Amino acid sequence: MKTEVVQPIVTNFIKSLRDIGYTFEVAVADVLDNSITAKANNIQIACIPNPNTVFTLLDDGKGMSNGELIDAMRLAANDPDSPREGADLGKFGLGLKTASFSQCTDLTVLSKKKGEVSLKQWDLHYISKKNEWLLITPDINEYENIPLFEEFMKQESGTLVVWRGIDSFPDSDIPDKLEILRSHLSLVFHCFLEGVVPGKKALTIHVNGQKLEPYNPFNPRHIATQQMVAEKIKYLNSEIIVQPYILPHHSKLSQEEFDKYATKDGYTKSQGFYLYRAHRLLIHGTWWGMHRINDAHKLVRIKIDIPNNQDLAWGIDIKKSSANPVSEIKNDLKRIIQQVTVKGSRPFTGRGKKIEDKTTTRFWELVAEDNKIHFAINREHPIIKNLEDTLREDQHHLLNVILMGLESYLPLDAIVAQLNSNPLKVNQETLINENEIKTLVDNWRSKGISEAFIKELLKTEVYKNKEVFFENANQH
């Protein structure tokens, strides 16, 4: 068999490598994964024009020797099929390099272990020029004015990642980029920031000096959040933990809290599964095609936590930003969706009241007919029945047309739009005028109101818990 070595054209390969599709915040999170794997407790991030944009990330992890740093800078340093420690957030050995190359042309890593500093650099322009993957050992003096360099030198151990030649965004975008980054890291690493990861101290992250607060998308500490029973699915000799949550109805939240937990995508788009691997959020707000996005289920969020030996079963990509579970796992998830969404629609549609509650006589009712549903005014409502008893035949027809018009032209689109965008501002109940309903009681009383009629009225939305209106009637 005849063979020959055909080297790739490095310049073209680098362009492909840089175009994997990272956003700035996803790239930073991928680099930060290495700090967590290195058992860091404190991470500082700086991004400033210097005068050209420079990004640095410093951790206080265990650091690397010169040989370990060379291995870390090697592309595809890890066998993705080899076993990893439970806290290892990497897989391919590509994250540090591909994430960095997506944002900059100059990646330098300085690391300190046992007091000894090592540093290595990938300069993509130099590699393209030489058409060879030549790893540079630069002079450390070049980095004296780099943000966080002094802090790095004072530490016993740790690693400083430096991006120069950033060409993925202009200097003017730095404030916006950092705002998005803070939100992203607060969400993706919220378990670490909260200190709930077993065997690990709470992580602290500072971005340009600002300490990040954890953002837990399930709002678990709110009294109205429903945390359903967690379920364990056995797969590949390990456990998948599925924990469903139903977030509080907007009526239970302040405007600030409502806006916070809506996320930047809004409640409707944020429903669904939240996939964590070893407590790190990978994917959020998806049903993976197993369920349609539904306004009635906008409060349902289901946490899935998998160990780091199940990447293949979940189709996790290099960027850790897309996944799709195998059909065997989907079968279990479909069953869980069915259970949770039935319960999850109640706080949204009924403000937490039981759907099967028959103690209240409502003006509106939901009618299912011929595989279709519609909202109808309850013609058996005692107030409507009482009105009908006082009308002539022609007035009966007029009332019926009015009620049919209200039903047929109910502005559903406008109602849904306002409930989605301004739910706390929608307040129909304030339209009830108590003087009017008291006057109506007086009119009924003058006609000799019956005990049976009073009991029926006290079940209605208008008069429920207003027994005092009928006290004189009971004595009549």
Coordinates of C-alpha atoms in Angstrom, one line a residue:
M1 CA 0.0 0.0 0.0
K2 CA 1.4 3.3 -1.1
T3 CA 0.9 6.4 1.1
E4 CA 2.0 10.0 1.2
V5 CA 1.7 12.8 3.7
V6 CA -0.7 15.6 2.6
Q7 CA -0.4 18.5 4.9
P8 CA -3.4 20.8 5.3
I9 CA -3.0 24.4 4.2
V10 CA -2.8 25.9 7.6
T11 CA -4.0 29.4 6.6
N12 CA -7.3 27.9 5.3
F13 CA -7.6 25.5 8.2
I14 CA -7.3 28.4 10.7
K15 CA -10.1 30.3 9.0
S16 CA -12.4 27.3 9.3
L17 CA -11.3 26.8 12.9
R18 CA -12.2 30.4 13.7
D19 CA -15.6 30.1 12.1
I20 CA -17.2 27.5 14.4
G21 CA -19.9 30.0 15.6
Y22 CA -19.0 31.1 19.1
T23 CA -20.5 34.3 20.5
F24 CA -18.3 36.3 22.9
E25 CA -20.1 35.1 26.0
V26 CA -20.2 31.5 25.0
A27 CA -16.5 31.6 24.2
V28 CA -15.7 33.1 27.6
A29 CA -17.8 30.5 29.4
D30 CA -15.9 27.7 27.5
V31 CA -12.6 29.1 28.8
L32 CA -14.0 29.5 32.3
D33 CA -14.8 25.8 32.3
N34 CA -11.1 25.0 32.4
S35 CA -10.8 27.2 35.6
I36 CA -13.5 25.2 37.3
T37 CA -11.8 21.9 36.2
A38 CA -8.6 23.3 37.7
K39 CA -10.5 23.7 41.1
A40 CA -10.4 27.5 41.1
N41 CA -12.5 29.3 43.7
N42 CA -12.1 32.8 42.4
I43 CA -12.1 34.1 38.8
Q44 CA -11.5 37.6 37.6
I45 CA -12.3 38.8 34.1
A46 CA -11.1 42.1 32.6
C47 CA -11.9 43.5 29.1
I48 CA -10.7 47.0 28.3
P49 CA -9.3 49.0 25.4
N50 CA -5.5 49.1 26.0
P51 CA -5.5 51.0 23.5
N52 CA -6.7 48.0 21.5
T53 CA -9.2 45.6 23.2
V54 CA -7.5 43.1 25.5
F55 CA -9.4 40.4 27.4
T56 CA -7.9 38.5 30.3
L57 CA -9.2 35.8 32.6
L58 CA -7.4 35.0 35.8
D59 CA -8.2 32.0 38.1
D60 CA -6.6 30.8 41.4
G61 CA -6.7 27.1 40.3
K62 CA -3.9 24.5 40.7
G63 CA -2.0 25.9 37.7
M64 CA 0.2 24.0 35.2
S65 CA 3.8 23.1 34.8
N66 CA 5.6 23.9 31.5
G67 CA 4.8 20.4 30.2
E68 CA 1.2 20.5 31.3
L69 CA 0.8 23.9 29.6
I70 CA 2.1 22.6 26.3
D71 CA -0.4 19.7 26.4
A72 CA -3.2 22.2 27.3
M73 CA -2.2 24.3 24.2
R74 CA -2.3 21.3 22.0
L75 CA -5.3 21.1 19.7
A76 CA -7.5 18.1 20.5
A77 CA -5.5 17.3 23.6
N78 CA -8.1 14.9 25.0
D79 CA -9.6 11.7 23.8
P80 CA -13.3 12.5 23.9
D81 CA -14.1 8.9 24.7
S82 CA -11.8 8.6 27.7
P83 CA -13.2 8.7 31.2
R84 CA -13.0 12.0 33.0
E85 CA -13.3 13.2 36.6
G86 CA -16.8 14.1 37.7
A87 CA -16.0 17.8 37.9
D88 CA -14.2 17.9 34.5
L89 CA -16.3 20.2 32.2
G90 CA -14.2 19.6 29.1
K91 CA -14.3 16.8 26.6
F92 CA -12.5 17.4 23.3
G93 CA -9.5 19.3 24.5
L94 CA -10.5 22.0 22.0
G95 CA -12.5 24.5 24.1
L96 CA -9.7 26.8 25.2
K97 CA -8.3 27.1 21.7
T98 CA -11.4 27.1 19.5
A99 CA -13.2 29.5 21.9
S100 CA -10.2 31.9 22.0
F101 CA -9.5 31.7 18.2
S102 CA -13.1 32.6 17.5
Q103 CA -12.5 36.0 19.2
C104 CA -8.8 36.8 18.7
T105 CA -5.7 36.0 16.7
D106 CA -3.3 36.0 19.7
L107 CA -3.9 33.6 22.5
T108 CA -1.4 33.6 25.4
V109 CA -1.7 31.4 28.5
L110 CA 0.5 32.1 31.6
S111 CA 0.3 29.6 34.4
K112 CA 1.9 29.3 37.8
K113 CA 2.4 26.0 39.7
K114 CA 4.5 25.7 42.8
G115 CA 5.7 29.2 42.3
E116 CA 7.1 28.6 38.9
V117 CA 5.6 30.6 35.9
S118 CA 5.2 29.0 32.4
L119 CA 3.8 30.8 29.4
K120 CA 2.9 29.8 25.8
Q121 CA 1.4 31.7 22.9
W122 CA -0.5 30.8 19.7
D123 CA -0.2 33.7 17.2
L124 CA -2.4 32.9 14.2
H125 CA -0.7 35.4 11.9
Y126 CA 2.7 33.9 12.6
I127 CA 1.3 30.3 12.1
S128 CA -0.3 31.4 8.8
K129 CA 3.0 33.0 7.7
K130 CA 5.1 29.9 8.6
N131 CA 2.3 27.4 7.5
E132 CA 3.2 25.4 10.6
W133 CA 1.7 25.0 14.1
L134 CA 4.6 26.7 15.9
L135 CA 4.0 27.3 19.6
I136 CA 5.8 30.4 20.9
T137 CA 7.3 30.9 24.3
P138 CA 7.2 34.8 24.5
D139 CA 9.1 37.1 26.9
I140 CA 7.1 37.6 30.1
N141 CA 8.0 41.2 30.1
E142 CA 5.6 41.7 27.2
Y143 CA 2.7 41.2 29.6
E144 CA 3.6 43.5 32.5
N145 CA 1.0 46.0 31.4
I146 CA -1.8 43.4 30.7
P147 CA -4.8 43.7 33.0
L148 CA -4.6 41.2 36.0
F149 CA -0.9 40.5 35.4
E150 CA 0.1 41.9 38.8
E151 CA -2.6 39.9 40.6
F152 CA -1.4 36.7 38.8
M153 CA 2.2 37.3 39.8
K154 CA 1.1 37.6 43.5
Q155 CA -0.7 34.3 43.5
E156 CA 0.8 31.0 44.6
S157 CA -0.8 29.2 41.7
G158 CA -3.3 29.9 39.0
T159 CA -3.7 30.6 35.3
L160 CA -4.0 33.8 33.3
V161 CA -5.6 33.6 29.8
V162 CA -4.9 36.6 27.5
W163 CA -6.7 37.5 24.3
R164 CA -5.1 40.1 22.0
G165 CA -5.9 40.9 18.4
I166 CA -9.6 40.7 19.2
D167 CA -11.5 41.2 15.9
S168 CA -14.9 39.8 16.7
F169 CA -16.3 43.2 17.9
P170 CA -15.1 46.8 18.0
D171 CA -13.9 48.6 21.1
S172 CA -17.2 50.6 21.2
D173 CA -19.1 47.4 21.8
I174 CA -17.3 46.5 25.1
P175 CA -20.0 47.8 27.5
D176 CA -22.7 45.9 25.7
K177 CA -20.6 42.7 25.4
L178 CA -19.8 42.8 29.1
E179 CA -23.4 43.3 30.1
I180 CA -24.4 40.2 28.0
L181 CA -21.4 38.3 29.5
R182 CA -22.4 39.1 33.1
S183 CA -26.0 37.8 32.4
H184 CA -24.7 34.7 30.7
L185 CA -22.2 33.7 33.3
S186 CA -24.6 34.4 36.1
L187 CA -27.0 31.9 34.5
V188 CA -24.7 29.2 33.2
F189 CA -22.6 28.9 36.4
H190 CA -25.3 29.7 38.9
C191 CA -25.0 26.4 40.7
F192 CA -21.3 27.1 41.3
L193 CA -22.0 30.7 42.4
E194 CA -24.7 29.5 44.8
G195 CA -22.3 27.0 46.3
V196 CA -24.6 24.1 45.9
V197 CA -22.1 21.9 43.9
P198 CA -21.2 18.9 46.2
G199 CA -17.7 19.1 47.5
K200 CA -17.0 22.5 46.1
K201 CA -16.8 26.0 47.8
A202 CA -18.9 28.8 46.3
L203 CA -17.3 30.2 43.2
T204 CA -16.8 34.0 42.9
I205 CA -16.6 35.7 39.5
H206 CA -15.7 39.4 39.0
V207 CA -16.1 41.1 35.6
N208 CA -14.3 44.4 35.4
G209 CA -14.4 44.5 39.2
Q210 CA -18.2 43.8 39.5
K211 CA -19.0 40.7 41.4
L212 CA -21.6 38.4 39.7
E213 CA -24.7 37.2 41.6
P214 CA -26.2 33.8 40.7
Y215 CA -29.2 33.8 38.5
N216 CA -31.3 30.7 39.2
P217 CA -33.9 30.4 36.4
F218 CA -36.2 28.3 38.6
N219 CA -36.7 30.9 41.3
P220 CA -36.7 28.1 43.8
R221 CA -36.8 30.3 47.0
H222 CA -40.1 32.0 46.1
I223 CA -43.0 30.6 48.2
A224 CA -45.2 30.3 45.1
T225 CA -42.7 28.3 43.0
Q226 CA -43.8 24.7 42.8
Q227 CA -40.9 22.2 42.9
M228 CA -42.3 18.9 41.8
V229 CA -40.9 15.5 42.8
A230 CA -37.5 14.8 41.1
E231 CA -37.2 11.7 38.9
K232 CA -34.1 9.6 38.2
I233 CA -33.6 8.0 34.8
K234 CA -31.0 5.2 34.6
Y235 CA -28.9 5.3 31.5
L236 CA -25.3 4.2 30.7
N237 CA -24.7 2.9 34.2
S238 CA -25.4 6.4 35.6
E239 CA -28.3 8.6 36.7
I240 CA -30.1 11.4 34.9
I241 CA -31.9 13.6 37.5
V242 CA -35.0 15.4 36.1
Q243 CA -36.5 18.1 38.4
P244 CA -39.6 19.9 37.2
Y245 CA -40.5 23.4 38.4
I246 CA -43.6 25.6 37.9
L247 CA -42.8 29.2 38.3
P248 CA -45.1 31.6 40.2
H249 CA -48.0 33.3 38.4
H250 CA -47.3 36.9 37.6
S251 CA -49.8 38.0 40.2
K252 CA -47.5 36.6 42.9
L253 CA -44.5 38.6 41.8
S254 CA -43.4 42.2 41.8
Q255 CA -42.8 43.9 38.4
E256 CA -39.0 43.7 39.0
E257 CA -39.1 40.0 39.9
F258 CA -41.4 39.2 37.0
D259 CA -39.1 40.9 34.5
K260 CA -36.0 39.2 36.1
Y261 CA -37.3 35.6 35.7
A262 CA -38.8 36.3 32.2
T263 CA -35.1 36.2 31.0
K264 CA -34.2 38.2 27.9
D265 CA -36.3 35.8 25.7
G266 CA -39.5 36.2 27.7
Y267 CA -41.5 33.5 29.6
T268 CA -43.0 31.8 26.5
K269 CA -39.6 31.2 24.8
S270 CA -38.0 30.2 28.2
Q271 CA -40.2 27.3 28.9
G272 CA -39.0 23.7 28.5
F273 CA -35.9 21.8 29.4
Y274 CA -32.7 23.2 31.0
L275 CA -29.8 20.8 30.5
Y276 CA -27.0 20.8 33.0
R277 CA -23.8 18.7 32.8
A278 CA -22.0 18.3 36.1
H279 CA -24.0 21.3 37.4
R280 CA -23.0 23.6 34.4
L281 CA -25.9 24.8 32.3
L282 CA -25.5 23.9 28.6
I283 CA -28.9 24.3 26.9
H284 CA -32.0 26.2 28.1
G285 CA -35.5 26.8 26.9
T286 CA -36.1 23.9 24.5
W287 CA -38.5 21.0 24.2
W288 CA -36.3 19.2 21.6
G289 CA -39.3 18.9 19.3
M290 CA -41.2 16.8 21.9
H291 CA -43.7 19.5 22.8
R292 CA -44.9 22.7 21.2
I293 CA -44.2 26.1 22.8
N294 CA -47.5 27.0 24.5
D295 CA -48.5 30.1 26.4
A296 CA -50.4 28.0 28.9
H297 CA -47.1 26.2 29.7
K298 CA -44.9 29.4 29.9
L299 CA -44.3 28.8 33.6
V300 CA -42.9 25.2 33.2
R301 CA -39.2 24.7 33.4
I302 CA -37.6 21.3 33.8
K303 CA -34.1 20.9 35.0
I304 CA -32.1 17.9 33.7
D305 CA -28.7 17.2 35.3
I306 CA -26.5 14.6 33.6
P307 CA -23.0 13.4 34.5
N308 CA -20.1 14.1 32.1
N309 CA -20.0 10.6 30.7
Q310 CA -23.2 11.0 28.6
D311 CA -22.2 13.6 26.0
L312 CA -22.7 11.0 23.2
A313 CA -26.3 10.2 24.3
W314 CA -27.1 13.9 24.3
G315 CA -25.3 15.0 21.1
I316 CA -23.5 17.8 22.9
D317 CA -21.3 19.8 20.5
I318 CA -17.9 21.4 21.0
K319 CA -19.4 24.8 22.0
K320 CA -21.7 23.1 24.5
S321 CA -24.5 25.2 23.0
S322 CA -26.6 22.5 21.3
A323 CA -27.8 19.0 22.2
N324 CA -30.4 16.5 21.3
P325 CA -31.0 13.4 23.4
V326 CA -31.3 9.9 21.9
S327 CA -34.8 8.4 21.4
E328 CA -34.5 6.1 24.4
I329 CA -34.2 9.0 26.8
K330 CA -36.8 11.1 24.9
N331 CA -39.4 8.4 25.7
D332 CA -39.0 9.1 29.4
L333 CA -38.9 12.8 28.9
K334 CA -42.2 12.8 26.9
R335 CA -43.9 11.1 29.8
I336 CA -42.5 13.7 32.2
I337 CA -43.7 16.5 29.9
Q338 CA -47.2 15.1 29.9
Q339 CA -47.3 15.1 33.7
V340 CA -45.8 18.5 34.3
T341 CA -47.6 20.5 31.6
V342 CA -51.0 19.4 32.9
K343 CA -50.1 20.8 36.3
G344 CA -48.1 23.7 34.9
S345 CA -51.0 25.2 33.0
R346 CA -52.9 25.8 36.2
P347 CA -51.0 28.8 37.6
F348 CA -51.1 30.5 34.2
T349 CA -54.7 29.9 33.3
G350 CA -56.3 29.9 36.8
R351 CA -53.9 32.0 38.9
G352 CA -53.2 28.9 41.0
K353 CA -56.8 27.9 41.5
K354 CA -57.8 24.3 40.9
I355 CA -59.2 23.7 37.4
E356 CA -61.8 21.3 38.8
D357 CA -63.0 23.8 41.4
K358 CA -66.8 23.9 41.2
T359 CA -67.4 26.2 44.2
T360 CA -67.5 29.3 42.0
T361 CA -70.1 30.1 39.4
R362 CA -68.2 32.0 36.7
F363 CA -69.4 34.4 34.0
W364 CA -67.1 32.7 31.5
E365 CA -66.7 29.1 30.8
L366 CA -64.5 27.0 28.4
V367 CA -66.5 24.8 26.0
A368 CA -65.1 21.9 24.0
E369 CA -67.2 21.0 21.0
D370 CA -66.3 19.1 17.8
N371 CA -62.6 19.0 18.6
K372 CA -62.6 22.8 19.0
I373 CA -62.8 25.0 22.0
H374 CA -64.3 28.4 22.7
F375 CA -65.0 30.8 25.6
A376 CA -68.7 31.2 26.3
I377 CA -70.7 33.4 28.7
N378 CA -72.4 31.1 31.2
R379 CA -76.1 31.4 30.4
E380 CA -77.0 29.6 33.7
H381 CA -75.4 32.4 35.8
P382 CA -77.9 33.4 38.4
I383 CA -77.6 37.1 37.5
I384 CA -78.2 36.5 33.8
K385 CA -81.1 34.2 34.7
N386 CA -82.6 36.8 36.9
L387 CA -82.3 39.4 34.1
E388 CA -84.0 37.1 31.7
D389 CA -87.0 36.7 34.0
T390 CA -87.6 40.4 33.8
L391 CA -87.5 40.7 30.0
R392 CA -90.1 40.6 27.3
E393 CA -89.6 38.1 24.4
D394 CA -88.1 40.7 22.0
Q395 CA -85.7 41.8 24.8
H396 CA -84.7 38.1 25.3
H397 CA -83.6 38.1 21.7
L398 CA -81.7 41.4 22.1
L399 CA -79.9 40.0 25.2
N400 CA -78.9 36.8 23.4
V401 CA -77.5 38.8 20.5
I402 CA -75.5 41.0 22.9
L403 CA -74.1 37.9 24.7
M404 CA -73.3 36.2 21.4
G405 CA -71.5 39.3 20.2
L406 CA -69.4 39.5 23.3
E407 CA -68.4 35.8 22.8
S408 CA -67.7 36.0 19.1
Y409 CA -65.7 39.2 19.2
L410 CA -63.7 38.5 22.4
P411 CA -60.3 40.2 21.5
L412 CA -58.2 37.1 22.2
D413 CA -55.1 38.3 20.3
A414 CA -55.0 41.5 22.2
I415 CA -55.6 39.8 25.5
V416 CA -52.8 37.3 24.9
A417 CA -50.4 40.0 23.7
Q418 CA -51.0 42.2 26.8
L419 CA -50.7 39.2 29.2
N420 CA -47.4 38.3 27.6
S421 CA -45.9 41.8 27.5
N422 CA -47.6 43.7 30.4
P423 CA -49.3 41.1 32.7
L424 CA -49.0 43.1 35.8
K425 CA -50.7 46.1 34.2
V426 CA -53.8 44.1 33.2
N427 CA -56.3 44.4 36.0
Q428 CA -59.9 43.8 35.0
E429 CA -61.2 43.2 38.6
T430 CA -60.9 47.0 39.4
L431 CA -63.7 47.6 36.9
I432 CA -66.2 46.2 39.5
N433 CA -68.1 49.0 41.2
E434 CA -69.2 47.9 44.6
N435 CA -71.9 50.6 44.9
E436 CA -73.5 49.2 41.7
I437 CA -73.6 45.6 43.0
K438 CA -74.9 46.8 46.4
T439 CA -77.7 48.7 44.7
L440 CA -78.6 45.6 42.8
V441 CA -78.9 43.7 46.1
D442 CA -81.2 46.4 47.4
N443 CA -83.4 46.1 44.3
W444 CA -83.6 42.3 44.8
R445 CA -84.3 42.7 48.5
S446 CA -87.3 45.0 47.7
K447 CA -88.7 42.3 45.6
G448 CA -88.4 39.6 48.3
I449 CA -85.1 37.9 47.6
S450 CA -85.2 34.1 48.4
E451 CA -82.6 32.1 50.4
A452 CA -82.0 29.8 47.5
F453 CA -81.2 32.8 45.2
I454 CA -78.8 34.2 47.9
K455 CA -76.9 30.9 48.0
E456 CA -76.6 30.9 44.3
L457 CA -75.3 34.5 44.2
L458 CA -72.8 33.9 46.9
K459 CA -71.1 31.3 44.6
T460 CA -70.6 33.9 41.8
E461 CA -67.4 35.8 41.2
V462 CA -69.1 39.1 41.9
Y463 CA -70.6 38.3 45.3
K464 CA -68.2 35.6 46.6
N465 CA -67.0 36.5 50.1
K466 CA -69.4 39.4 50.2
E467 CA -72.0 37.8 52.6
V468 CA -72.3 41.1 54.4
F469 CA -74.3 42.5 51.4
F470 CA -77.1 40.0 52.1
E471 CA -77.3 40.2 56.0
N472 CA -80.5 42.3 55.9
A473 CA -81.9 40.0 53.3
N474 CA -81.4 37.0 55.6
Q475 CA -83.3 38.9 58.3
H476 CA -86.1 39.8 55.9

